[in-house]
Amino acid sequence: MKELFDVTIIGGGPAGLYAAFYSGLRKMKTKIIEYQPQLGGKVLLYPEKMIWDVGGQPPILGDSFTKQLVQQALTFHPAVCLNTKVDVIDKNKNGHFVIRTDTGEEHYSKAVIMANGGGIVNPQKLKVEGAEKFEMTNLHYTVPSLRSFKDKVVLISGGGNTAIDWAVELLPIARKILLVYRKDVLSAHEAQVDQLRNSNASLLSNTTITKLIANPEKRKIEKVQLLNSKTEEVTLQEVDHVIVNHGYNQDASLGFAPSLHIEKKDGYFYQGTATGLTTEKGIFAAGDILSYDGKINLLAGAFQDAVNAVNAAKTYTEPAAESIAMVSSHNDIFEARNRELMKELVYEN
Ligand SMILES: Cc1cc2nc3c(=O)[nH]c(=O)nc-3n(C[C@H](O)[C@H](O)[C@H](O)COP(=O)(O)OP(=O)(O)OC[C@H]3O[C@@H](n4cnc5c(N)ncnc54)[C@H](O)[C@@H]3O)c2cc1C
């Protein structure tokens, strides 16, 4: 018989990670299932952006924030399954949830927290032959480190907010910025577009990448062939890096067995309450996936949702349990850890 967990969290983004910490604090046997090879959710899309609006947290880079979130989530050693896509959730005759994955595995749980955010989000890839070969070198779908673009020639493909945002961000860092976009106009915030137009960046409208020309030894793109769809002119551009921002593919295909009546809003979000309830008993939700009046689609909102969803899951699995947990500063569960931390603090000072 497969191991039974008190709560299984679908999605290892901010909501799921904080839920894992909090369910550990509530002494629940916890599992996280995440499709991506890494924990972090959407914050992995903005590793080099500064986050300012989390209470009590000084400005912090997305990448560092993810590391902190993951460290906190692992405090009580939840089971973590990466590279695992949840396809269907069902219930067995014992009243336990059966979570089926794309590889045919089954996971068993007394309660489920849906923290699947915007679904599975993957960047739209560049549709040019052989492009995937350069993903390990100088073709990027997100910006892992601004420093690696210092004094480089960077070609950015895309006409939306993300592409323009990176172009502006890299202006003072890169030697040269070229922005190529398919349409006549850029569809991004006016102030950002103006900033770019008033800079020395080259903006090439009606232009697409048609070929990547590589140095076979270094397996790096050296030149990019561009086509102007209006003039039909073909040009070659020498580059050090190519960044592609053509939007995202969203896979929100997670299904529930017909006996589980999860109500949706606008076809995708789970209709629920501010206390983390969905329309199915035993299935709770937190973060971007959950919709209710007064919902805040921010990290701060995801954390509040996570606490509510865990508290609801706790009383669902143990009806005699307190409805809320003791605050962390007075919670006995941290006693041994606090002694260690206090020793370190005293020793350091
Ligand atoms: C560019 C950008 C900048 C932002 N900046 C800020 C900011 O400055 N401040 C702020 O407060 N908020 C910001 N946000 C919003 C914030 O990132 C989100 O509110 C937050 O990530 C929501 O967390 P979540 O855990 O609900 O969902 P997500 O972060 O979307 O995580 C959901 C996870 O579930 C996984 N998943 C989905 N479906 C399945 C499945 N079927 N099986 C297994 N796993 C699955 C996904 O792979 C993903 O890892 C920003 C968002 C973006 C896109």
XYZ file of C-alpha atoms and ligand atoms in Angstrom:
402
model
C 0.000 0.000 0.000
C 1.291 3.440 -0.905
C 2.128 5.846 1.898
C -0.769 8.004 3.020
C -0.084 11.714 3.638
C -2.173 14.108 5.734
C -1.947 16.753 3.050
C -0.605 16.846 -0.491
C 0.132 20.225 -2.029
C -0.121 20.482 -5.818
C 2.353 23.138 -6.946
C 5.658 24.283 -5.482
C 5.282 28.040 -6.041
C 5.119 30.606 -3.204
C 1.645 29.472 -2.037
C 2.571 25.770 -2.060
C 5.944 26.352 -0.417
C 4.524 28.451 2.392
C 1.700 25.923 2.825
C 4.351 23.188 3.209
C 6.069 25.168 5.963
C 2.816 25.896 7.729
C 1.479 22.342 7.509
C 4.763 21.176 9.057
C 4.222 23.684 11.838
C 0.787 22.107 12.291
C 2.468 18.648 12.478
C 0.900 17.359 9.290
C 2.619 14.733 7.166
C 3.102 16.722 3.971
C 3.978 16.136 0.340
C 4.563 18.696 -2.440
C 4.131 17.692 -6.086
C 5.656 20.057 -8.656
C 5.840 19.728 -12.428
C 8.995 21.767 -12.954
C 12.453 20.393 -12.078
C 12.765 23.179 -9.465
C 10.639 24.635 -6.676
C 9.731 28.338 -6.878
C 6.758 28.703 -9.245
C 6.420 31.932 -11.198
C 9.191 33.645 -9.204
C 11.580 31.501 -11.282
C 10.507 33.670 -14.240
C 11.936 36.822 -12.659
C 15.163 35.807 -10.886
C 16.881 39.148 -11.520
C 13.924 41.404 -10.672
C 13.736 43.209 -7.364
C 10.762 42.385 -5.127
C 9.729 45.243 -2.843
C 6.234 44.464 -1.678
C 6.494 41.579 0.778
C 5.856 42.767 4.342
C 8.971 43.086 6.496
C 11.217 41.905 3.680
C 13.775 44.444 2.403
C 14.039 44.610 -1.432
C 15.231 41.238 -2.624
C 16.044 39.609 -5.974
C 13.573 36.976 -7.179
C 16.323 34.346 -7.142
C 17.281 35.016 -3.507
C 13.623 35.142 -2.520
C 13.045 31.708 -4.099
C 15.991 30.283 -2.153
C 14.566 31.660 1.110
C 11.089 30.339 0.321
C 12.439 26.865 -0.415
C 14.601 26.833 2.710
C 11.600 27.748 4.842
C 9.365 25.203 3.066
C 11.796 22.386 3.882
C 11.942 23.230 7.630
C 9.781 20.226 8.573
C 11.095 17.919 5.806
C 8.065 17.446 3.573
C 8.269 14.817 0.807
C 8.975 16.590 -2.496
C 8.236 15.150 -5.951
C 9.677 17.231 -8.795
C 9.234 16.703 -12.554
C 5.775 15.339 -11.773
C 2.597 16.599 -13.404
C -0.690 15.973 -11.639
C -3.332 15.006 -14.187
C -6.379 13.867 -12.233
C -7.597 13.837 -8.652
C -10.058 11.188 -7.546
C -11.278 9.642 -4.276
C -11.066 5.980 -3.244
C -13.521 3.955 -1.167
C -11.669 4.887 2.063
C -12.433 8.529 1.397
C -8.773 9.281 0.653
C -7.741 11.329 -2.334
C -5.893 9.548 -5.125
C -3.664 11.916 -7.066
C -2.723 10.539 -10.481
C 0.249 11.844 -12.405
C 1.191 11.895 -16.081
C 3.537 8.945 -15.503
C 0.710 6.807 -14.091
C 1.858 7.086 -10.455
C -0.694 7.344 -7.664
C -0.270 9.424 -4.493
C -2.614 9.054 -1.518
C -3.680 11.855 0.768
C -6.320 12.694 3.376
C -6.531 16.296 2.133
C -5.289 18.212 -0.906
C -4.194 21.830 -1.255
C -4.362 23.143 -4.796
C -1.533 25.680 -5.176
C -1.166 25.279 -8.924
C -1.095 29.028 -9.627
C -1.301 29.907 -13.282
C -0.991 26.246 -14.270
C 2.180 24.972 -15.859
C 3.844 27.936 -17.481
C 6.566 27.476 -20.083
C 8.053 30.146 -22.337
C 7.126 29.945 -26.021
C 10.199 28.710 -27.791
C 11.844 30.341 -30.800
C 10.552 28.574 -33.890
C 13.860 28.391 -35.729
C 15.583 25.163 -36.708
C 18.130 23.935 -34.160
C 17.387 26.724 -31.643
C 17.194 24.259 -28.709
C 20.953 23.497 -29.105
C 21.813 26.974 -27.821
C 19.662 26.980 -24.705
C 22.690 25.925 -22.652
C 24.864 28.714 -24.074
C 23.630 32.069 -25.377
C 19.920 31.666 -26.185
C 17.787 32.671 -23.190
C 14.083 32.644 -22.347
C 14.600 34.382 -19.034
C 17.451 36.472 -17.688
C 19.361 34.396 -15.161
C 22.027 36.988 -14.343
C 22.340 40.578 -15.544
C 26.111 40.446 -15.066
C 26.590 37.941 -17.906
C 25.366 40.618 -20.367
C 27.929 43.241 -19.364
C 29.426 44.946 -22.440
C 27.777 42.412 -24.765
C 25.708 42.782 -27.914
C 22.260 41.535 -26.942
C 19.456 40.883 -29.398
C 16.015 40.691 -27.797
C 13.101 39.231 -29.744
C 9.570 40.265 -28.729
C 7.340 43.325 -28.651
C 5.509 42.887 -25.344
C 6.073 44.131 -21.807
C 8.635 41.485 -20.805
C 10.853 42.050 -23.852
C 10.759 45.837 -23.435
C 11.327 45.500 -19.717
C 14.516 43.488 -20.258
C 15.684 45.828 -23.010
C 15.350 48.816 -20.630
C 16.966 46.915 -17.753
C 19.945 45.926 -19.913
C 20.477 49.404 -21.450
C 23.101 50.514 -18.902
C 24.750 47.079 -18.816
C 25.016 45.820 -22.404
C 27.242 47.351 -25.088
C 24.413 47.315 -27.595
C 20.722 46.376 -27.472
C 18.772 45.367 -30.568
C 15.062 44.800 -30.196
C 13.356 42.893 -33.010
C 9.585 42.553 -33.127
C 7.098 41.111 -35.568
C 4.567 43.929 -35.624
C 4.581 47.620 -36.531
C 4.125 48.778 -32.961
C 5.362 47.789 -29.532
C 2.638 46.707 -27.122
C 4.192 47.710 -23.824
C 3.997 50.459 -21.194
C 4.417 53.830 -22.890
C 7.050 55.112 -20.462
C 9.255 52.063 -21.068
C 8.857 52.348 -24.852
C 9.756 56.063 -24.699
C 12.830 55.279 -22.628
C 13.933 52.796 -25.250
C 13.224 55.140 -28.161
C 15.309 57.851 -26.496
C 18.251 55.504 -25.984
C 20.849 54.179 -28.413
C 19.042 50.814 -28.711
C 18.131 49.712 -32.262
C 14.419 49.001 -32.647
C 13.637 46.835 -35.683
C 9.908 46.548 -36.405
C 8.302 43.966 -38.760
C 11.342 41.818 -38.137
C 11.743 38.167 -37.166
C 14.656 35.834 -36.570
C 14.894 33.343 -39.425
C 18.207 31.624 -38.741
C 20.791 31.208 -36.001
C 24.355 30.927 -37.230
C 26.755 29.276 -34.830
C 30.393 28.816 -34.095
C 30.507 24.984 -34.256
C 33.337 24.708 -31.718
C 31.812 26.889 -29.032
C 28.221 25.824 -29.839
C 27.244 29.467 -29.504
C 25.145 31.709 -31.722
C 27.454 34.186 -33.454
C 25.120 35.719 -35.997
C 21.372 36.020 -36.355
C 19.651 36.196 -39.706
C 16.753 38.657 -39.672
C 13.903 39.100 -42.133
C 11.955 42.321 -42.515
C 8.492 41.190 -43.609
C 7.627 44.566 -45.195
C 10.761 45.180 -47.257
C 11.711 41.453 -47.498
C 15.234 42.524 -46.716
C 17.430 39.834 -45.120
C 20.243 40.999 -42.856
C 22.851 39.391 -40.637
C 23.534 40.687 -37.152
C 26.502 39.716 -34.985
C 25.453 38.972 -31.402
C 26.811 37.759 -28.083
C 23.415 36.809 -26.643
C 19.842 36.311 -27.837
C 16.895 36.740 -25.447
C 13.477 35.548 -26.618
C 10.274 36.807 -24.986
C 7.414 35.525 -27.124
C 4.994 34.954 -24.265
C 4.129 31.806 -22.369
C 2.265 28.571 -22.979
C -0.081 27.828 -20.148
C -1.175 24.274 -19.407
C -4.046 24.407 -16.978
C -5.338 20.956 -17.860
C -5.563 19.509 -14.350
C -8.711 17.390 -14.076
C -10.916 16.086 -11.297
C -12.939 12.908 -11.294
C -16.613 13.573 -12.138
C -17.642 12.849 -8.534
C -15.499 15.774 -7.314
C -17.352 18.961 -8.060
C -14.738 21.674 -8.290
C -16.462 24.817 -9.465
C -14.446 27.122 -11.663
C -14.610 30.824 -12.335
C -13.808 32.273 -15.762
C -13.088 28.695 -16.850
C -9.922 28.369 -14.849
C -9.724 29.743 -11.285
C -11.246 27.648 -8.521
C -14.227 29.353 -6.994
C -13.644 29.359 -3.261
C -13.593 31.337 -0.048
C -11.067 33.528 1.729
C -10.641 30.648 4.190
C -9.203 28.360 1.503
C -12.289 26.254 0.873
C -13.235 25.083 -2.625
C -16.541 23.566 -3.652
C -15.228 20.059 -2.791
C -14.778 18.936 0.820
C -11.168 18.027 1.534
C -9.766 19.956 -1.435
C -8.466 23.365 -0.401
C -6.761 26.060 -2.475
C -4.239 28.855 -2.054
C -2.489 31.450 -4.184
C -3.167 32.613 -7.728
C -5.466 29.669 -8.533
C -8.026 30.611 -5.875
C -10.742 33.174 -6.541
C -12.872 34.948 -3.936
C -14.032 38.486 -3.166
C -11.101 40.608 -2.028
C -8.476 38.261 -3.465
C -4.936 39.682 -3.730
C -2.848 38.117 -6.507
C 0.446 38.941 -4.860
C 2.988 37.007 -2.815
C 1.474 38.514 0.345
C -1.955 37.200 -0.675
C -0.525 33.744 -1.471
C 0.924 33.474 2.038
C -2.333 34.428 3.737
C -4.192 31.903 1.552
C -1.652 29.212 2.451
C -2.218 29.650 6.193
C -5.979 29.505 5.742
C -5.839 26.449 3.481
C -3.571 24.575 5.924
C -5.755 25.431 8.922
C -8.817 24.231 7.005
C -7.014 21.027 5.956
C -5.915 20.440 9.557
C -9.448 20.587 10.960
C -10.748 18.512 8.028
C -8.272 15.701 8.774
C -8.420 16.144 12.589
C -11.780 17.652 13.545
C -10.670 18.055 17.195
C -7.636 20.190 16.256
C -7.502 23.914 17.019
C -8.773 25.946 14.084
C -5.649 28.117 14.076
C -2.064 27.413 15.128
C -0.133 29.017 17.974
C 1.967 31.986 16.714
C 5.529 30.979 15.827
C 7.195 33.118 18.528
C 5.387 31.123 21.248
C 5.083 27.769 19.481
C 6.803 24.837 21.240
C 7.560 23.206 17.901
C 10.476 25.645 17.511
C 11.910 25.176 20.994
C 14.991 23.122 20.033
C 15.619 25.185 16.886
C 15.314 28.428 18.849
C 17.954 27.217 21.325
C 20.334 26.525 18.409
C 19.598 29.874 16.760
C 19.972 31.803 20.021
C 23.349 30.104 20.612
C 24.487 31.191 17.117
C 23.271 34.760 17.678
C 24.950 35.077 21.082
C 28.135 33.462 19.742
C 28.230 35.785 16.703
C 27.800 38.934 18.812
C 6.844 38.785 -14.008
C 6.143 38.722 -12.672
C 6.544 39.571 -11.655
C 5.900 39.549 -10.412
N 6.313 40.400 -9.424
C 5.712 40.350 -8.201
C 6.111 41.228 -7.132
O 7.020 42.047 -7.299
N 5.453 41.127 -5.936
C 4.433 40.248 -5.718
O 3.888 40.195 -4.611
N 4.037 39.394 -6.713
C 4.625 39.426 -7.944
N 4.206 38.577 -8.942
C 3.079 37.644 -8.659
C 3.565 36.404 -7.905
O 4.717 35.840 -8.540
C 2.431 35.376 -7.871
O 1.324 35.969 -7.208
C 2.871 34.111 -7.134
O 3.925 33.465 -7.808
C 1.682 33.140 -6.997
O 2.141 31.983 -6.374
P 1.377 30.584 -6.543
O 2.160 29.607 -5.725
O -0.055 30.765 -6.291
O 1.489 30.224 -8.093
P 2.745 29.966 -9.029
O 3.882 30.814 -8.643
O 2.196 30.078 -10.413
O 3.147 28.441 -8.741
C 2.325 27.381 -9.147
C 3.169 26.128 -9.309
O 2.304 25.021 -9.574
C 2.909 24.182 -10.539
N 1.853 23.402 -11.209
C 0.810 23.895 -11.928
N 0.049 22.886 -12.395
C 0.624 21.733 -11.951
C 0.310 20.360 -12.113
N -0.747 19.973 -12.822
N 1.115 19.420 -11.530
C 2.208 19.817 -10.801
N 2.563 21.109 -10.630
C 1.779 22.053 -11.199
C 3.602 25.154 -11.483
O 4.633 24.508 -12.215
C 4.130 26.204 -10.486
O 5.442 25.915 -10.044
C 4.825 38.619 -10.189
C 4.432 37.741 -11.210
C 5.072 37.793 -12.442
C 4.628 36.845 -13.538
